[in-house]
Structure formats: C-alpha cells, structure tokens
Short mmCIF file of C-alpha atoms and ligand atoms in Angstrom, two decimals:
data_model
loop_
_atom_site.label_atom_id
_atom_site.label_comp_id
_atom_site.label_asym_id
_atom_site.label_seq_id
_atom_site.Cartn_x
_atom_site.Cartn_y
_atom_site.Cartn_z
CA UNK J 823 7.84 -13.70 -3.96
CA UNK J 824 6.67 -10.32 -5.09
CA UNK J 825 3.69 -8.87 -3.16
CA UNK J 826 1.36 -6.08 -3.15
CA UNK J 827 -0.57 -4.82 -0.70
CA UNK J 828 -3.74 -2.94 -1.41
CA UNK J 829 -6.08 -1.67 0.92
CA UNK J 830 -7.75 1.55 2.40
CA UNK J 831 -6.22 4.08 4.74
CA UNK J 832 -6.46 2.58 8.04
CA UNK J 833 -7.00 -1.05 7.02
CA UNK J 834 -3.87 -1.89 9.11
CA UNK J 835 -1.39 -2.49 6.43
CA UNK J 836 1.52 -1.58 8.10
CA UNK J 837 0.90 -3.64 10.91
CA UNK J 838 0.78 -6.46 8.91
CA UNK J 839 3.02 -5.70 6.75
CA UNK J 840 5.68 -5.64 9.71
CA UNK J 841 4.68 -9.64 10.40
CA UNK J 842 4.87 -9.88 6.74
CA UNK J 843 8.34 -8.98 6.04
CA UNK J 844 9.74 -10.80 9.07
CA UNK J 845 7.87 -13.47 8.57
CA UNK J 846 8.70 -14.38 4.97
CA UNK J 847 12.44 -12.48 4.43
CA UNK J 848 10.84 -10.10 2.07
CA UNK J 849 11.89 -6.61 1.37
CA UNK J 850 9.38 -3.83 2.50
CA UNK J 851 9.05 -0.76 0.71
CA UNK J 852 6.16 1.43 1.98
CA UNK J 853 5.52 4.64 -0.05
CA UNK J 854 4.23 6.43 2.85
CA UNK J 855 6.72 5.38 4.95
CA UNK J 856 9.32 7.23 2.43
CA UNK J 857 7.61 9.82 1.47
CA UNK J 858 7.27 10.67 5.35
CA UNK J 859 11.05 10.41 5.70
CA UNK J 860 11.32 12.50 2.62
CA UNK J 861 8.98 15.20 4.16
CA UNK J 862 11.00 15.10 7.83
CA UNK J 863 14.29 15.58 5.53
CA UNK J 864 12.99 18.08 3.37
CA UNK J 865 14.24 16.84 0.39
CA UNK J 866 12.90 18.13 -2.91
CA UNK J 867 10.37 15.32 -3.01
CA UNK J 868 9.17 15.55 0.13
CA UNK J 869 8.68 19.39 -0.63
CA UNK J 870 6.43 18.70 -3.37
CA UNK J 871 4.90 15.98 -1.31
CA UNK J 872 4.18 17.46 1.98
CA UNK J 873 1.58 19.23 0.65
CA UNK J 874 -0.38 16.47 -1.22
CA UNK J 875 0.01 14.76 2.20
CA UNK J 876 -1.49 17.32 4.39
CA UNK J 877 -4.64 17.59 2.18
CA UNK J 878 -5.09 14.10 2.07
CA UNK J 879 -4.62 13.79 -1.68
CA UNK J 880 -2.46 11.50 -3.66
CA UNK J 881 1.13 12.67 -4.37
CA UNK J 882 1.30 13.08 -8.01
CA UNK J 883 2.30 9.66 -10.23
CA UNK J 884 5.68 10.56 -11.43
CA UNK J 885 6.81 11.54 -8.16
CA UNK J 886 5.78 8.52 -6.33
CA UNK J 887 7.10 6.12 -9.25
CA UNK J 888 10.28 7.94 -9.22
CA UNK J 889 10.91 7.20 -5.09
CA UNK J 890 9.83 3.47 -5.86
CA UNK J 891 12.22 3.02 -8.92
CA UNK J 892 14.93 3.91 -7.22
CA UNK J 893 14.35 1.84 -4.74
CA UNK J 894 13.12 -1.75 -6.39
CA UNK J 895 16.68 -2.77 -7.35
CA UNK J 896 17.41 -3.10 -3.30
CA UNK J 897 14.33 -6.26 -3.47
CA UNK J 898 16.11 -9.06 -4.94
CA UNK J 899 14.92 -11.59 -2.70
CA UNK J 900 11.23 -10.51 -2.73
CA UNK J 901 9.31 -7.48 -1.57
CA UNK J 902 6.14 -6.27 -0.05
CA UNK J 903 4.79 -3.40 -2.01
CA UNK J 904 2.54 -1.40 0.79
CA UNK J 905 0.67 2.08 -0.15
CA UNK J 906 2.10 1.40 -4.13
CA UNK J 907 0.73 1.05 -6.49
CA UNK J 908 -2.51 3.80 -5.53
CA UNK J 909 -3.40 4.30 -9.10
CA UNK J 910 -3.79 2.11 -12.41
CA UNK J 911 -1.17 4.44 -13.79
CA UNK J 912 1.50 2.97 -11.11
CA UNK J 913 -0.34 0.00 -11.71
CA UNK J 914 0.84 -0.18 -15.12
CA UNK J 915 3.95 1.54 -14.49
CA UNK J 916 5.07 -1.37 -11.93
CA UNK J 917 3.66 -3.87 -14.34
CA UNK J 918 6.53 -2.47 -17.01
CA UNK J 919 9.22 -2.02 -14.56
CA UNK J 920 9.34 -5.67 -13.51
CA UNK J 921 8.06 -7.39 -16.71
CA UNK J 922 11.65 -5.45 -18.18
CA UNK J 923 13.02 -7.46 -14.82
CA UNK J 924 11.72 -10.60 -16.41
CA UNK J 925 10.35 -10.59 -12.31
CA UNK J 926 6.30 -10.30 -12.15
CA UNK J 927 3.62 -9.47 -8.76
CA UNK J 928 2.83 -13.27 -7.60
CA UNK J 929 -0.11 -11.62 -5.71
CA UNK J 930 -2.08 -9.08 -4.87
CA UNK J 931 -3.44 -9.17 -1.62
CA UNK J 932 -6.81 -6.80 -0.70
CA UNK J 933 -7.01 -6.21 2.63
CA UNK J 934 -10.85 -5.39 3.56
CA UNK J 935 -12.52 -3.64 6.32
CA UNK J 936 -15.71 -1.32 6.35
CA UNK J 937 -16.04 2.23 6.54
CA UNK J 938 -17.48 3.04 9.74
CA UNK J 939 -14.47 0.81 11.09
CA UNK J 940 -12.06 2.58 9.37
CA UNK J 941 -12.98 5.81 10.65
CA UNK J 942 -12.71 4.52 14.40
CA UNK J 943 -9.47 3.05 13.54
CA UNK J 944 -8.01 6.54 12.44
CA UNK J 945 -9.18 8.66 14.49
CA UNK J 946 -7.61 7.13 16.97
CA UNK J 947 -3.91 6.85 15.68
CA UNK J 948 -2.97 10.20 15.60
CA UNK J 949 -0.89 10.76 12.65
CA UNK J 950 -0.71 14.54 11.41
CA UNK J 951 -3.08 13.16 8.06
CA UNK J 952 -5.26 11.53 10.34
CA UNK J 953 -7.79 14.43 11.68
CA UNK J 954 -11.57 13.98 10.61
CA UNK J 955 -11.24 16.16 7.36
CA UNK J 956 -8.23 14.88 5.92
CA UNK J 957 -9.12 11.79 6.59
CA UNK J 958 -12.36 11.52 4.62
CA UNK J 959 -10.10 12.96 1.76
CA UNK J 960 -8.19 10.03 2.30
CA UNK J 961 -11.11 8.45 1.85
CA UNK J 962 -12.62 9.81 -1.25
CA UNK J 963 -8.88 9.09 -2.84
CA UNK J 964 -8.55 5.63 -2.05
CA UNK J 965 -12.53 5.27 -3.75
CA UNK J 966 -11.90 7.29 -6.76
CA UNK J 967 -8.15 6.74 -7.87
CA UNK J 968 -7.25 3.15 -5.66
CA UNK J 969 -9.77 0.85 -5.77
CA UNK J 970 -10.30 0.02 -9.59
CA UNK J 971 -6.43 -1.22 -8.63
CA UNK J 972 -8.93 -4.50 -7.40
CA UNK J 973 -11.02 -4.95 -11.10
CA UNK J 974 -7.37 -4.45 -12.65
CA UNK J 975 -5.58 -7.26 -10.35
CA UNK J 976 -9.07 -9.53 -10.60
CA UNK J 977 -8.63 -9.06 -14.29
CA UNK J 978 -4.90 -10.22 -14.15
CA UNK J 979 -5.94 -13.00 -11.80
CA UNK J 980 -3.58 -12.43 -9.24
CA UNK J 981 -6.19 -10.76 -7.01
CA UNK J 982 -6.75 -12.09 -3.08
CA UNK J 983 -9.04 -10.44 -0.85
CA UNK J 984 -8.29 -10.93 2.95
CA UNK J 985 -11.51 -9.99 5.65
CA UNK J 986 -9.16 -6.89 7.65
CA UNK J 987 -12.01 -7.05 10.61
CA UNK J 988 -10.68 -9.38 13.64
CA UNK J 989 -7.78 -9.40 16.19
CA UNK J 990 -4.40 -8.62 14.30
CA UNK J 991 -3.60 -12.29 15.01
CA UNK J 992 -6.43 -13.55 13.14
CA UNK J 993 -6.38 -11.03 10.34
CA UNK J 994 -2.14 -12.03 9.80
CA UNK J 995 -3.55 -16.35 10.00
CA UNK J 996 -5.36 -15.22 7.06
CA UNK J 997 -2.83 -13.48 4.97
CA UNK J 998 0.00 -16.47 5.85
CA UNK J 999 -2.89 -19.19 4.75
CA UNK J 1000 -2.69 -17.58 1.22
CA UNK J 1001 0.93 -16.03 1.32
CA UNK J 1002 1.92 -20.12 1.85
CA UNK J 1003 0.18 -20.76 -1.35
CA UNK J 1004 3.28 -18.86 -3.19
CA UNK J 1005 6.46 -20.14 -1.17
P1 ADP Q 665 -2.52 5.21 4.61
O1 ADP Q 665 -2.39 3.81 4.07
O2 ADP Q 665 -2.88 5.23 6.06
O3 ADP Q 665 -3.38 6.09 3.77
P2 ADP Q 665 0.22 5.84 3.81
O4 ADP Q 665 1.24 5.96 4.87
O5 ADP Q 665 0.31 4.66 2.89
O6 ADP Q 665 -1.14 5.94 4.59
O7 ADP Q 665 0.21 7.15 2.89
C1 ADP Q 665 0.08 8.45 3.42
C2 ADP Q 665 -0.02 9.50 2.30
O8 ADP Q 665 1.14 9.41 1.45
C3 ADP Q 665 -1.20 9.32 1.33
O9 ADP Q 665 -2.37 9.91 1.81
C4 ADP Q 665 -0.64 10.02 0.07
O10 ADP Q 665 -0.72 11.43 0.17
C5 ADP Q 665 0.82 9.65 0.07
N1 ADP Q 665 1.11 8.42 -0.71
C6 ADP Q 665 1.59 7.24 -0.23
N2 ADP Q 665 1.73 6.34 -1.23
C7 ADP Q 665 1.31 6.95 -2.37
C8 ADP Q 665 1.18 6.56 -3.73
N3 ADP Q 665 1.50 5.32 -4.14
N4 ADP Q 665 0.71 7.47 -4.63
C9 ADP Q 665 0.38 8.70 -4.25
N5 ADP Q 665 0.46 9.15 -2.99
C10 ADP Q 665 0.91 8.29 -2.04
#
C-alpha cells in the first residue's frame, strides 16, 4: 500500500504517522524528518536547506525530489509519504517516478484541522520553525503551494479527507477505518 499524507503544519502528521507505520508494516519517509537530519549533519543539502527551513519557506523542488528519490527504492513493501509531495510539481514528479515503477499512490489521505487550532498546536511544540512568525510563513506556504495538492488528488480520485480535531486516538480510528479499505 502506497500512502500519502497531506496536511498543514501542525495537523499532527507525524504522530500519526508513527501509529501508521507500525501499525500497517509500511515504510515511512518524512521529508522533514530528513531534511532535519540533513541540516544537523550539514551535508550539502541540508546547507541549502537550512535556510528555506528557518524562514518557513518550502525547500526548493529539485532538492526535495532528489532526497526522496534516493530514498523510494528502500519502500518495497509500502510506504507512508509524510511532508511529500508539498507542491503539484512533486506531485507530478512522484506520479512519474512510480508509474516508471509500474507501483501507483493507493491513497491520499487529508488530514484536516482549523487554523486557530493549528496555531495553539504549534506554538506549543517548540521546534526551532515553530515561533509565531515562521510559523504563519508556514502557513501562507502550505495555502499557496500545498493545498491545490487536494483538487489534484480529488481529481485523480484517490483523495480522503480525515477530521484532524479529536483525541489522537480518535483522529488514528479514523485514518485505520479508511486505511482498512486498501489492505
Ligand atoms: P510541518 O509538517 O510541521 O510543516 P515538516 O517537518 O514536514 O513540518 O517540514 C518542515 C520544513 O521542511 C518545511 O517548513 C519546509 O521548509 C521543509 N520541507 C519538508 N518537506 C518539504 C517538501 N516536500 N518540499 C519543500 N520543503 C519541504
């Protein structure tokens, strides 16, 4: 089963994208997640990215595209796509890369909470990218360049949406009642 998970900064992806994986054997590739490593290790990626990150922009297409091809081949049994794809250019980038793997996205799921919760939610994580400015950058990004990602996935009719606002219990029932659909 080949999953993507869309949804704005804060939504709690990562949480249940943790129940996800262990849940259903699937391999998790979070671009934050590696682009974070890639920052800590200073790599030339995470050079170039580190500053995309701190300003709460996206980190340019090719760069991102690049860290996820190289590491797709690793997801043979499945994967959980989480934070990729952010544009409809990795949209249609990921839509090449696995159509040339004969291996299709079974679903897309939208996970959806409101603004003012999102806010709440990330101002109190304390991330270095989550302070008030950068995060309404984060914001404006996921708006502008993220969430035609849902017309694009409606229009391929692969699109789920999943109501993010409840206990994390409640919010993961949800995502297993349609995840079960695709076993
Ligand atoms: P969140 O979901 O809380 O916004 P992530 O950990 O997924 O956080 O991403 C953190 C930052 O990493 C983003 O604000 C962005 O700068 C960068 N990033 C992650 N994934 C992508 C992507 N697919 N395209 C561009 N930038 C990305």
């Amino acid at each position: 089963m080949r999953v993507v998970f869309v949804g704005p900064p804060g939504a709690g992806k990562g949480t249940q994208a943790e129940n996800i994986v262990r849940d259903y054997g699937l391999f998790h590739l979070s671009t934050g997640d590696a682009l974070r490593a890639a920052v800590k290790a200073q790599t030339p990626i995470g050079i170039k990215a580190d500053e995309y990150m701190k300003a709460g922009a996206l980190v340019p297409d090719e760069v991102v595209i690049g860290v996820v091809v190289e590491r797709l081949d690793e997801a043979k049994d499945g994967c959980l796509l989480d934070g990729f794809p952010r544009t409809i250019a990795q949209a249609e980038a990921l839509d090449k890369i696995l159509a040339e793997k004969n291996a299709p996205l079974d679903v897309v799921l939208e996970l959806a909470v409101p603004e003012e919760e999102l806010f709440k939610r990330l101002a109190s994580r304390g991330r270095a990218d989550d302070n008030p400015e950068v995060i309404k950058q984060r914001l404006v990004a996921y708006h502008e360049q993220t969430e035609p990602l849902v017309g694009y996935y409606t229009q391929s009719g692969i699109l789920r949406k999943i109501d993010g606002l409840g206990t994390v219990e409640e919010i993961y029932a949800r995502i297993q009642a349609v995840l079960n659909e695709y076993k």
